[in-house]
CSV table of N, CA, C and O in Angstrom, one decimal:
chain,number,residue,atom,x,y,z
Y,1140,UNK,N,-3.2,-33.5,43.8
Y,1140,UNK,CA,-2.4,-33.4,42.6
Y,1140,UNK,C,-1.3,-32.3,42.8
Y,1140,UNK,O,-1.6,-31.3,43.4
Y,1141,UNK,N,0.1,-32.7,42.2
Y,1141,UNK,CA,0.8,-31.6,42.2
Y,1141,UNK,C,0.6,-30.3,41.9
Y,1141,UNK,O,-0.5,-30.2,41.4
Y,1142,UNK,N,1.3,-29.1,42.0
Y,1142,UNK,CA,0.8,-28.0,41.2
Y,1142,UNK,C,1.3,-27.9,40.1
Y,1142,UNK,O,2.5,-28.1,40.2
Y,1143,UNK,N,0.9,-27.7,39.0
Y,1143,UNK,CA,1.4,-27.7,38.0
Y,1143,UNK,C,2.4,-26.4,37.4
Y,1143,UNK,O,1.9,-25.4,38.0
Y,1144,UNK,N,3.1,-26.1,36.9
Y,1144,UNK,CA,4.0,-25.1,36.6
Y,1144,UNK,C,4.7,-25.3,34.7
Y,1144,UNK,O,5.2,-26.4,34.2
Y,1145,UNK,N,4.6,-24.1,34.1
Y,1145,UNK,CA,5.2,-24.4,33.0
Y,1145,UNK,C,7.0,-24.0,33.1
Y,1145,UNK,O,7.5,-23.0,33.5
Y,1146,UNK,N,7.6,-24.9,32.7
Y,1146,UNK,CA,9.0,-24.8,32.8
Y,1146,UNK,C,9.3,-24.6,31.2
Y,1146,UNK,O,9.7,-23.4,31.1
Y,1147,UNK,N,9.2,-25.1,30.2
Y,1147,UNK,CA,9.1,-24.9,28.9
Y,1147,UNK,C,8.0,-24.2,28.1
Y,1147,UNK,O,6.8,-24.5,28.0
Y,1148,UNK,N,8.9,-23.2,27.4
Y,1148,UNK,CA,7.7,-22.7,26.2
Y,1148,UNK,C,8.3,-23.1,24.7
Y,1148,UNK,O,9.4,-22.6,24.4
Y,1149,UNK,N,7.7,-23.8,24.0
Y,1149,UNK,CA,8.0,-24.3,22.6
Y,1149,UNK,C,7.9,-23.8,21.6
Y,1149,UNK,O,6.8,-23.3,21.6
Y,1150,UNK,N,8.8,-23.4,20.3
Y,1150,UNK,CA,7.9,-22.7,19.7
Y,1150,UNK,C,8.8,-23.6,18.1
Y,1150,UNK,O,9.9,-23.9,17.8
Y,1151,UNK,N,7.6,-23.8,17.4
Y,1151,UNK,CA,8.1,-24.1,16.3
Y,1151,UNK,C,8.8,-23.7,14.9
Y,1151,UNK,O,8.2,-22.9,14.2
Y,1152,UNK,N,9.8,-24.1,14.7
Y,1152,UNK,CA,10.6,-22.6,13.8
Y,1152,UNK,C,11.2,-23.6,12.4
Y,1152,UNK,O,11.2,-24.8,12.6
Y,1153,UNK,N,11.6,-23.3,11.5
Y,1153,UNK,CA,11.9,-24.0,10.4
Y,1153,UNK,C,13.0,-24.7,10.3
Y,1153,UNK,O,13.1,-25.9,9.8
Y,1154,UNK,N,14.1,-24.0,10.9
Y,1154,UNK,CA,15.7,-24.9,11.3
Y,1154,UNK,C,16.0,-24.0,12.6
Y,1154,UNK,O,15.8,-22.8,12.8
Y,1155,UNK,N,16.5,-24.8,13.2
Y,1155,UNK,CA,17.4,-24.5,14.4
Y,1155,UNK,C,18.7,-23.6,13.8
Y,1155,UNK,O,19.2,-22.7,14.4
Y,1156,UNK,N,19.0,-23.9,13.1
Y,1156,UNK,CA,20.4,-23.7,12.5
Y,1156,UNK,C,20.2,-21.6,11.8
Y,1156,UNK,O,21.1,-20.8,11.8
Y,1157,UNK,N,18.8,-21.5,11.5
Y,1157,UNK,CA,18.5,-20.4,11.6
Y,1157,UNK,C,18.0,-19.5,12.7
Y,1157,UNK,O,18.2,-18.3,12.8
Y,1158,UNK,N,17.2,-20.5,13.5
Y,1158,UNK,CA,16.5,-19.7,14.7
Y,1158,UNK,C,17.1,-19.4,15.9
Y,1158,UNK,O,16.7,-18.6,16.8
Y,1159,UNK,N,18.5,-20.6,16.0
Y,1159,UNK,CA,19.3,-20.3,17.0
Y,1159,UNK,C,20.0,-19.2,17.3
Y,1159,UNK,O,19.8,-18.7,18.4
Y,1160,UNK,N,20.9,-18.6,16.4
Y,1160,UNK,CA,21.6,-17.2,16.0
Y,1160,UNK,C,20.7,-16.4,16.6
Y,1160,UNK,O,20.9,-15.9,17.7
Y,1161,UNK,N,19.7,-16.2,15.9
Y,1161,UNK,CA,18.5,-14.7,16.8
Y,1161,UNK,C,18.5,-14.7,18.1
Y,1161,UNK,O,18.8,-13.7,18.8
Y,1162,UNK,N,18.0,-15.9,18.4
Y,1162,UNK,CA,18.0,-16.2,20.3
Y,1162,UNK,C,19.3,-15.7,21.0
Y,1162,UNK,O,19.4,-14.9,22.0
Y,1163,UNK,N,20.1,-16.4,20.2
Y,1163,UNK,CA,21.5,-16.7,21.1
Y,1163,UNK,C,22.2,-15.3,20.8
Y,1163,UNK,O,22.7,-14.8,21.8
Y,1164,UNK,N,22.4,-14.6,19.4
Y,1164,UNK,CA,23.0,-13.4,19.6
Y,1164,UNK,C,23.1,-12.3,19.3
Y,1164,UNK,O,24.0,-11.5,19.1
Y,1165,UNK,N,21.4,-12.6,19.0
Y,1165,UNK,CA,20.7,-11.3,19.2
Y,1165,UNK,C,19.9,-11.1,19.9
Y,1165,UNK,O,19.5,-10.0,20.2
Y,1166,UNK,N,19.6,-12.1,20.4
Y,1166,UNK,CA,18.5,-11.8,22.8
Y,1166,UNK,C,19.6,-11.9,23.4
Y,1166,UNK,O,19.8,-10.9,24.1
Y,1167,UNK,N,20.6,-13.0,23.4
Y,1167,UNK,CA,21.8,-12.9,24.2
Y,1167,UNK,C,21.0,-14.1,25.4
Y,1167,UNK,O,21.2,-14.2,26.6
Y,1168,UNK,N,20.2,-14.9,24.6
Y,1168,UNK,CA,19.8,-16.2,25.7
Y,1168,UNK,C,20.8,-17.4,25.6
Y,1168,UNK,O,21.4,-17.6,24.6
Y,1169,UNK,N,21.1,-18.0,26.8
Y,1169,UNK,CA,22.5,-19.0,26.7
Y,1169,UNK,C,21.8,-20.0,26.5
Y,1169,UNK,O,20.8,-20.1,27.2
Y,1170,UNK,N,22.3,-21.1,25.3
Y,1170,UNK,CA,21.9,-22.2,25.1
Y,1170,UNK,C,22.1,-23.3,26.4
Y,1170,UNK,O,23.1,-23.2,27.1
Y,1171,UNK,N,21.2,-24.2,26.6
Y,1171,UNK,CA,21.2,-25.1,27.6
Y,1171,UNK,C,21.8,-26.2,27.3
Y,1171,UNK,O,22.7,-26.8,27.7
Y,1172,UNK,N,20.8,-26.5,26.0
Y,1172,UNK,CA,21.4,-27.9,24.8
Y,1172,UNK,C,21.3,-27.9,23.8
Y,1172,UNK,O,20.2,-27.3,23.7
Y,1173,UNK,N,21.6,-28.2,22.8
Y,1173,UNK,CA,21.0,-28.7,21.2
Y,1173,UNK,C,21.2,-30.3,20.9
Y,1173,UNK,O,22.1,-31.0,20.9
Y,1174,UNK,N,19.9,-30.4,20.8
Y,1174,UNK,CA,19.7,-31.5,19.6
Y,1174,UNK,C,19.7,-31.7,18.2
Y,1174,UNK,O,19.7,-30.7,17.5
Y,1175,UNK,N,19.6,-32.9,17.6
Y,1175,UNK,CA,19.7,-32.5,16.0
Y,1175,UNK,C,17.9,-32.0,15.9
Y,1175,UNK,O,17.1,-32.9,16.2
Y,1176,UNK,N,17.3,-30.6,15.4
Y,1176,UNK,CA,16.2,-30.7,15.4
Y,1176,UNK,C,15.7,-30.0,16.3
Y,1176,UNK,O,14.5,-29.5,16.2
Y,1177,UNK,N,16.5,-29.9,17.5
Y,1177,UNK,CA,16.2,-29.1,19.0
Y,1177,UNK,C,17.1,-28.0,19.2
Y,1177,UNK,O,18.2,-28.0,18.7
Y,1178,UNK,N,16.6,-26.9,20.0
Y,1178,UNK,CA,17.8,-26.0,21.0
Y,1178,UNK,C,16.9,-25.7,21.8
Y,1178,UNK,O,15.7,-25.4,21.5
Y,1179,UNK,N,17.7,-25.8,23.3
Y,1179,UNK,CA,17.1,-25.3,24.3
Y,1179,UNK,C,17.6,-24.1,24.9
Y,1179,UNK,O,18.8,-24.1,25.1
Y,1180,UNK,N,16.7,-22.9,25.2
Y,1180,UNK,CA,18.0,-22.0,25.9
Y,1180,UNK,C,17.2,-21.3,27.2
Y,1180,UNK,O,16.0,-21.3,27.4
Y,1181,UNK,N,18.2,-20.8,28.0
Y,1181,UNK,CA,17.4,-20.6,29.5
Y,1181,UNK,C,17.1,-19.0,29.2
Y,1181,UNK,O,17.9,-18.1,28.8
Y,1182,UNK,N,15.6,-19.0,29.4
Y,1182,UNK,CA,14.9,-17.9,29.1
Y,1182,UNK,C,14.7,-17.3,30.4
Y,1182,UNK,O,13.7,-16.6,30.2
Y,1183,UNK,N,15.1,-17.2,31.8
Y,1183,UNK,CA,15.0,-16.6,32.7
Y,1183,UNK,C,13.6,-17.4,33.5
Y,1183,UNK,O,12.5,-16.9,33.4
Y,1184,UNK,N,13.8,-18.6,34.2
Y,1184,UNK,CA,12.4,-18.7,35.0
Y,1184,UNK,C,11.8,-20.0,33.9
Y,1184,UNK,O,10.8,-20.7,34.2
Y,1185,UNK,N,12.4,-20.3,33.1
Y,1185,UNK,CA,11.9,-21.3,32.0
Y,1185,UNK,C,12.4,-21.8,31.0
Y,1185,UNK,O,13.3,-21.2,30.5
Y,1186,UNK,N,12.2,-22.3,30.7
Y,1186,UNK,CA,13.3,-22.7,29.0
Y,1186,UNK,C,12.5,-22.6,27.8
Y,1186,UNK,O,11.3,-22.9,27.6
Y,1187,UNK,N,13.3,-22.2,27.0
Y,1187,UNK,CA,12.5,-21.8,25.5
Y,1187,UNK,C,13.0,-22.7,24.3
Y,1187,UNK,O,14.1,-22.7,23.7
Y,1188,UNK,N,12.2,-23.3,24.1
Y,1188,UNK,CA,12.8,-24.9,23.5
Y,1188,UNK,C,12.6,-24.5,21.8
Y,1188,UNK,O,11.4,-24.2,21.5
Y,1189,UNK,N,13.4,-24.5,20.8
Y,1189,UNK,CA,13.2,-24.4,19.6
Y,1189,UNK,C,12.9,-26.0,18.7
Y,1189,UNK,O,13.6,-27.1,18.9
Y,1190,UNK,N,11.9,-25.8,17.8
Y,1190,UNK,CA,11.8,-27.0,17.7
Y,1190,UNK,C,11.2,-27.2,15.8
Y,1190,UNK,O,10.3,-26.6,15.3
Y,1191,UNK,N,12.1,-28.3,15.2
Y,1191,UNK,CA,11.5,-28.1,13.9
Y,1191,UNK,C,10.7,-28.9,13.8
Y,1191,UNK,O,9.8,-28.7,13.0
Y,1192,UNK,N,10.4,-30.3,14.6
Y,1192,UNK,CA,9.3,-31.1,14.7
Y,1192,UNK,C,7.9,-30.7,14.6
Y,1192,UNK,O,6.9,-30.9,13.9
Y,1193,UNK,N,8.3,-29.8,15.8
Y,1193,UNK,CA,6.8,-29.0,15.7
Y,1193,UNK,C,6.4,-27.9,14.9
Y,1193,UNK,O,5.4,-27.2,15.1
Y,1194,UNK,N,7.2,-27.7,14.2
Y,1194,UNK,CA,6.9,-26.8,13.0
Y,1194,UNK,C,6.3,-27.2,12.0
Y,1194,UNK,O,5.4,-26.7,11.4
Y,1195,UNK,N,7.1,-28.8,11.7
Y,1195,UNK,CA,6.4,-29.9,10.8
Y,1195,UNK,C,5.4,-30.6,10.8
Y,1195,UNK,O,4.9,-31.3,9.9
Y,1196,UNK,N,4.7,-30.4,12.5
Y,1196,UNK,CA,3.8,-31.2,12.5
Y,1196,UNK,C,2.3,-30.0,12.5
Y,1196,UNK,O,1.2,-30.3,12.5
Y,1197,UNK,N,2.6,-29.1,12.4
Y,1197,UNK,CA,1.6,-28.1,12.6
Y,1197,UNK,C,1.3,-27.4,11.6
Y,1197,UNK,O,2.2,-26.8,11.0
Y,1198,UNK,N,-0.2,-27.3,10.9
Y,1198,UNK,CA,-0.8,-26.5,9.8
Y,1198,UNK,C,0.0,-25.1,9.6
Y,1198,UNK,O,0.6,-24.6,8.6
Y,1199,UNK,N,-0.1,-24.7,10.7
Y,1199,UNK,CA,0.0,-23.0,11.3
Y,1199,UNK,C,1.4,-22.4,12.1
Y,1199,UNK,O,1.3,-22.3,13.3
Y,1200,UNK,N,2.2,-22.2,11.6
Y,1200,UNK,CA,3.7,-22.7,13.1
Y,1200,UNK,C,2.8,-21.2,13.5
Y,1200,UNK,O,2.2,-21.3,14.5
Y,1201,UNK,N,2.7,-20.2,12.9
Y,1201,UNK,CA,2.5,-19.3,14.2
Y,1201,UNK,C,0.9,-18.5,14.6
Y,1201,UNK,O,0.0,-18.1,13.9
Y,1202,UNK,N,1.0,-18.5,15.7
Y,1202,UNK,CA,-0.4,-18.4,16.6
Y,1202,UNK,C,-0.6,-16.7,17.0
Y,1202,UNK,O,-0.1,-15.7,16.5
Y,1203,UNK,N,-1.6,-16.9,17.9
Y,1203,UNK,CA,-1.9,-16.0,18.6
Y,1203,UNK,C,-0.9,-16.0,19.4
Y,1203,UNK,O,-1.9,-16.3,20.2
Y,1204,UNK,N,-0.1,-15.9,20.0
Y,1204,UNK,CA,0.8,-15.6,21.1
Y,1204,UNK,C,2.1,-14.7,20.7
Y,1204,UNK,O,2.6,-14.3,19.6
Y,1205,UNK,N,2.4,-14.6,22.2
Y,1205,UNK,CA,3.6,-13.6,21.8
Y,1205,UNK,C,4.7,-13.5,23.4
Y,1205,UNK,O,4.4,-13.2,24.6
Y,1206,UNK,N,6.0,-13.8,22.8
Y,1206,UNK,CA,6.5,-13.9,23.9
Y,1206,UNK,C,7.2,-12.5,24.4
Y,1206,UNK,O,7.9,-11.7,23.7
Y,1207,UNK,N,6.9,-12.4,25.7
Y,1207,UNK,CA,7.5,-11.0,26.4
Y,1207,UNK,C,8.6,-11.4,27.4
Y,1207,UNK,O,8.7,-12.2,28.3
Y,1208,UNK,N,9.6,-9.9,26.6
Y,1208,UNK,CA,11.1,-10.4,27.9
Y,1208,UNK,C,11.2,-9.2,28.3
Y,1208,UNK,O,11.3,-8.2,27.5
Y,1209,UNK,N,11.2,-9.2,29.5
Y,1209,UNK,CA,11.2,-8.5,30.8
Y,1209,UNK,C,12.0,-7.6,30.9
Y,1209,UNK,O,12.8,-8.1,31.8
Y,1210,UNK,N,12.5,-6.2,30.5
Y,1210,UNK,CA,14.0,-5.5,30.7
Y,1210,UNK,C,13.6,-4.5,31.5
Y,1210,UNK,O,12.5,-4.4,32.0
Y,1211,UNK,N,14.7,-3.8,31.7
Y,1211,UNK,CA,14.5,-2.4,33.2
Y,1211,UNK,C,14.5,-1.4,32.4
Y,1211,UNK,O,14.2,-0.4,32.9
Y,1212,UNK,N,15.1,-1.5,30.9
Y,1212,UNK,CA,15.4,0.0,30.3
Y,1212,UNK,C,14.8,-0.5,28.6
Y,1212,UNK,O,15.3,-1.2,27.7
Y,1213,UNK,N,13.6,-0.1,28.7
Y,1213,UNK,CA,13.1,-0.7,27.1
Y,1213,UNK,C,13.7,0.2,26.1
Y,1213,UNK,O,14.0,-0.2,24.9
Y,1214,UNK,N,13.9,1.3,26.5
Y,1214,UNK,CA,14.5,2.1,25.2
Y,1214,UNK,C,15.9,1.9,25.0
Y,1214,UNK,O,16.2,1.8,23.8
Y,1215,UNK,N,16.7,1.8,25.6
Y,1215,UNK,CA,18.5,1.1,25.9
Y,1215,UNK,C,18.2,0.0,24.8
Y,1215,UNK,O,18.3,0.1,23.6
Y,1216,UNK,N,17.7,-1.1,25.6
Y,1216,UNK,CA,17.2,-2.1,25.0
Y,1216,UNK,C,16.7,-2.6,23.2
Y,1216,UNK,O,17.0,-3.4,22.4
Y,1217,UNK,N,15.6,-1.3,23.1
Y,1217,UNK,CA,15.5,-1.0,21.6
Y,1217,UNK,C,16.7,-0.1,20.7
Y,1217,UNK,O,16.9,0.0,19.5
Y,1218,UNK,N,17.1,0.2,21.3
Y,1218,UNK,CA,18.5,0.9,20.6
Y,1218,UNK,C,19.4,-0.4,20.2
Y,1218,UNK,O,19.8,-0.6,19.0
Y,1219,UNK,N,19.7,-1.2,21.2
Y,1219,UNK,CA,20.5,-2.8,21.2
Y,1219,UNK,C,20.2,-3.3,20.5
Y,1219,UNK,O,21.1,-3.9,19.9
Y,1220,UNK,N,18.8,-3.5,19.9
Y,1220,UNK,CA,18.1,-4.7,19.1
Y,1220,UNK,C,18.5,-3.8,17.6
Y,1220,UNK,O,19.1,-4.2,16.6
Y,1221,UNK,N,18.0,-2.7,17.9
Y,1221,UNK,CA,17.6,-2.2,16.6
Y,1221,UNK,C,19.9,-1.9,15.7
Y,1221,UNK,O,20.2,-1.7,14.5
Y,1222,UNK,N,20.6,-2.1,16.6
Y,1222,UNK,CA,21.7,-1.9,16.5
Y,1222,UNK,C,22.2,-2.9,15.5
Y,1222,UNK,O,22.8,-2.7,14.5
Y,1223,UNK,N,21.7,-4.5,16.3
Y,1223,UNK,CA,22.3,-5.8,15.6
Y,1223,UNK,C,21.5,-6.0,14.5
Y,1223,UNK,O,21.7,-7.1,14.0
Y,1224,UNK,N,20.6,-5.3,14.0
Y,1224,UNK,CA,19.7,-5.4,13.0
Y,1224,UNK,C,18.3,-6.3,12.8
Y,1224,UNK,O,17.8,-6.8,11.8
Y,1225,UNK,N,17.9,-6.2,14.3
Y,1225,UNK,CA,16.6,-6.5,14.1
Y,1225,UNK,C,15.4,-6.0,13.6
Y,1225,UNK,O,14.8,-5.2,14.4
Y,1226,UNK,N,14.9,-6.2,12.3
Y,1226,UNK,CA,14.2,-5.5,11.6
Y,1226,UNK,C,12.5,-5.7,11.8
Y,1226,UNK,O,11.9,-6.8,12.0
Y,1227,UNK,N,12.0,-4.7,11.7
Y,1227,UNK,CA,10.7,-4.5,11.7
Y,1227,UNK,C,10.3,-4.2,13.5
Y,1227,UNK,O,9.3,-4.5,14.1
Y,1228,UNK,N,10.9,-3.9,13.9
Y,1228,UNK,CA,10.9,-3.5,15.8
Y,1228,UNK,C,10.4,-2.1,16.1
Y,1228,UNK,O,11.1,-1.0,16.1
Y,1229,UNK,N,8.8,-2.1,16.3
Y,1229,UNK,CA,8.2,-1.2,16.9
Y,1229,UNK,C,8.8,0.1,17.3
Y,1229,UNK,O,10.0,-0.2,17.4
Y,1230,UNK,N,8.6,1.3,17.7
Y,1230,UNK,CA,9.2,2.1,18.6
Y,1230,UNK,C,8.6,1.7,20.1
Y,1230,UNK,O,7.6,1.0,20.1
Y,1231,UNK,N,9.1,2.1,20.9
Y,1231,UNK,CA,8.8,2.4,22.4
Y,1231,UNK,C,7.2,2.8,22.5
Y,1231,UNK,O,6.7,3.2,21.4
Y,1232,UNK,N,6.8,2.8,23.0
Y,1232,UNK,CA,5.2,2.9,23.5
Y,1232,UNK,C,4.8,2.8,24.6
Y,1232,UNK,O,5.0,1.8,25.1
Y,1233,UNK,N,3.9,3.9,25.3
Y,1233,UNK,CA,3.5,3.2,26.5
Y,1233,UNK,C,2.6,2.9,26.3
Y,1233,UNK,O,1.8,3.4,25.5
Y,1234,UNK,N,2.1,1.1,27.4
Y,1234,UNK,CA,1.5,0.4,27.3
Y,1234,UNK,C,0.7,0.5,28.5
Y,1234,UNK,O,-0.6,0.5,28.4
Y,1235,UNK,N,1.1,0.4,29.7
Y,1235,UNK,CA,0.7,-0.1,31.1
Y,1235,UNK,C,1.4,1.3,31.6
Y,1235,UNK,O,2.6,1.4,31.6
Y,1236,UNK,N,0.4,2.8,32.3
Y,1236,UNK,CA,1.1,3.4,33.5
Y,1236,UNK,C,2.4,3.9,32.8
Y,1236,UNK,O,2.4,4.3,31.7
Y,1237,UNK,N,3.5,3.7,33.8
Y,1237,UNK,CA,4.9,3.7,33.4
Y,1237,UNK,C,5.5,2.9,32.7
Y,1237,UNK,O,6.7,3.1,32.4
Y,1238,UNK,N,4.8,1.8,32.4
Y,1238,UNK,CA,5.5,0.8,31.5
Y,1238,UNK,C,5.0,0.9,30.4
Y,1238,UNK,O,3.8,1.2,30.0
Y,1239,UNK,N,6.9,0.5,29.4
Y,1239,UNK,CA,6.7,0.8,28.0
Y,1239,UNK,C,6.6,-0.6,27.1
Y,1239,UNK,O,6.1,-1.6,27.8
Y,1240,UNK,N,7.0,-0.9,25.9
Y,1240,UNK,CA,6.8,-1.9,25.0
Y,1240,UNK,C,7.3,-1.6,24.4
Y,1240,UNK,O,7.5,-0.4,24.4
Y,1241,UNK,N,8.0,-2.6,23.0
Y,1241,UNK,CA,8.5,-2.3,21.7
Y,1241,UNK,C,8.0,-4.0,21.2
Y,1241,UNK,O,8.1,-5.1,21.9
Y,1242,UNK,N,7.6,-3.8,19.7
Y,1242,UNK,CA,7.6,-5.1,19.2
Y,1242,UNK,C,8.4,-5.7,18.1
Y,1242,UNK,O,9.0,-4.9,17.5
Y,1243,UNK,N,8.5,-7.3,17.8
Y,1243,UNK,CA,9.3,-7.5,16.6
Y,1243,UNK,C,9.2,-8.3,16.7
Y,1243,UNK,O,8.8,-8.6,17.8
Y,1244,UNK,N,9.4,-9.6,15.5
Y,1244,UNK,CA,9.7,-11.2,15.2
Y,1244,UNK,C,10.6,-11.6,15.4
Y,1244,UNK,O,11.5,-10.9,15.9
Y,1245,UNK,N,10.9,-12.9,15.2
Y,1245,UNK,CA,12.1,-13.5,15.3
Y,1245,UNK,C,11.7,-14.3,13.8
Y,1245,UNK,O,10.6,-14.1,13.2
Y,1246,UNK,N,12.9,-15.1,13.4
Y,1246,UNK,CA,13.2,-15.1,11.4
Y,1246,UNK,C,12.0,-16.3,11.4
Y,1246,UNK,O,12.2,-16.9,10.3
Y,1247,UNK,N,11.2,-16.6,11.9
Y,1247,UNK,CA,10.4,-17.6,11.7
Y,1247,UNK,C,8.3,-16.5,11.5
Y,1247,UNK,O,7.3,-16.9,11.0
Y,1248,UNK,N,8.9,-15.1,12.4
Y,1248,UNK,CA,7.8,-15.1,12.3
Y,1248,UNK,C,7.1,-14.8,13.6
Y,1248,UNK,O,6.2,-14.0,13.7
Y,1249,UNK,N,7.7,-15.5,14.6
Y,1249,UNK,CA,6.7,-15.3,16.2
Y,1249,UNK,C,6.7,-13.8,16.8
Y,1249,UNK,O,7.6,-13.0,16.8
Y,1250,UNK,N,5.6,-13.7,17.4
Y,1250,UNK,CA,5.6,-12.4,17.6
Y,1250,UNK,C,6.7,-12.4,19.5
Y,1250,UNK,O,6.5,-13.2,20.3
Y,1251,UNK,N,7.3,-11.6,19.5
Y,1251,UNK,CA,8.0,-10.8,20.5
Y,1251,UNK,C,8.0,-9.6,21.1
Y,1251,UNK,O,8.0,-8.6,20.4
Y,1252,UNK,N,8.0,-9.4,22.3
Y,1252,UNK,CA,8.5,-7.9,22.3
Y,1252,UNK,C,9.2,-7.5,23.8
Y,1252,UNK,O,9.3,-8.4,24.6
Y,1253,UNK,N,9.6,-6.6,23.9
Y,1253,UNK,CA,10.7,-5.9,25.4
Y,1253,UNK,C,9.6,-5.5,25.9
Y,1253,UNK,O,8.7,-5.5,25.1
Y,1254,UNK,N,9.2,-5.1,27.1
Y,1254,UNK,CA,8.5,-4.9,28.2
Y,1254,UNK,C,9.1,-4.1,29.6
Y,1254,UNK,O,9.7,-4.9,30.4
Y,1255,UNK,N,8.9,-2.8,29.9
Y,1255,UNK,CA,9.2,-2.9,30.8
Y,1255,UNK,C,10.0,-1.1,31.5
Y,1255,UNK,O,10.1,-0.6,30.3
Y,1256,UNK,N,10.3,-0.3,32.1
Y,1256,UNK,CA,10.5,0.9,32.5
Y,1256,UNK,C,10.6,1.4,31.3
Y,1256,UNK,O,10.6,0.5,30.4
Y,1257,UNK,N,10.6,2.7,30.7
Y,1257,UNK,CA,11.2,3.3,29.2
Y,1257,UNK,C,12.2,3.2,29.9
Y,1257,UNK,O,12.8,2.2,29.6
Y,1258,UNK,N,13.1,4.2,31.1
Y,1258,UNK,CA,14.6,4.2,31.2
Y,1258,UNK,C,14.8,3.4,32.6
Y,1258,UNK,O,14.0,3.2,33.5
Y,1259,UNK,N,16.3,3.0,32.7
Y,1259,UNK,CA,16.2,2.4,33.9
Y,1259,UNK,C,16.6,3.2,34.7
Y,1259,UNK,O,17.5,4.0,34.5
Y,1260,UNK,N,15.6,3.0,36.5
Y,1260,UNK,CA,15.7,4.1,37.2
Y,1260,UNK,C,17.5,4.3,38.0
Y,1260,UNK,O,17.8,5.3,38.7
């Protein structure tokens, strides 16, 4: 059997038309494609596919999970977010050793967070 590999993470959100903006320019992820219904954007290593289908088809759109993006300077980083007005975003924390964290949603709700040096060396 091949090995298997996840290339897409899905996540179901209410319109595209809302959830795209946050991705696109307030992560600063480049869209790949949109569909009517769809946006795909390259999440570094994977694609992060928005989707209202599966919002519609699911009791629950949000779960236990939570998506982590990888930065070199979490506090830079939390200054950025917290600039363009991402609201409800944790402070800095260490989590791991020398690595820090910060948390927050995106407008649907899913949990997120930065990960990664507090400053970059």
């Amino acid at each position: 059997m091949e090995r298997l590999k996840i290339t897409h993470v899905m996540l179901g959100v209410e319109t595209t038309v809302r959830a795209l903006p946050f991705y696109r320019d307030v992560l600063g992820l480049t869209v790949q494609a949109e569909h009517p219904g769809f946006a795909f954007l390259d999440a570094g290593g994977f694609t992060l596919a928005l989707s209202e289908g599966l919002a519609r088809a699911s009791a629950v759109r949000v779960g236990a999970t939570e998506l982590v993006f990888g930065v070199e300077d979490v506090t830079a980083t939390y200054e950025d977010l917290r600039a363009k007005g991402v609201p409800s975003i944790t402070e800095p924390r260490a989590v791991a050793g020398p690595m820090f964290a910060a948390n927050f949603t995106d407008p649907d709700g899913h949990r997120l967070s930065i990960f990664g040096p507090e400053h970059k060396a």
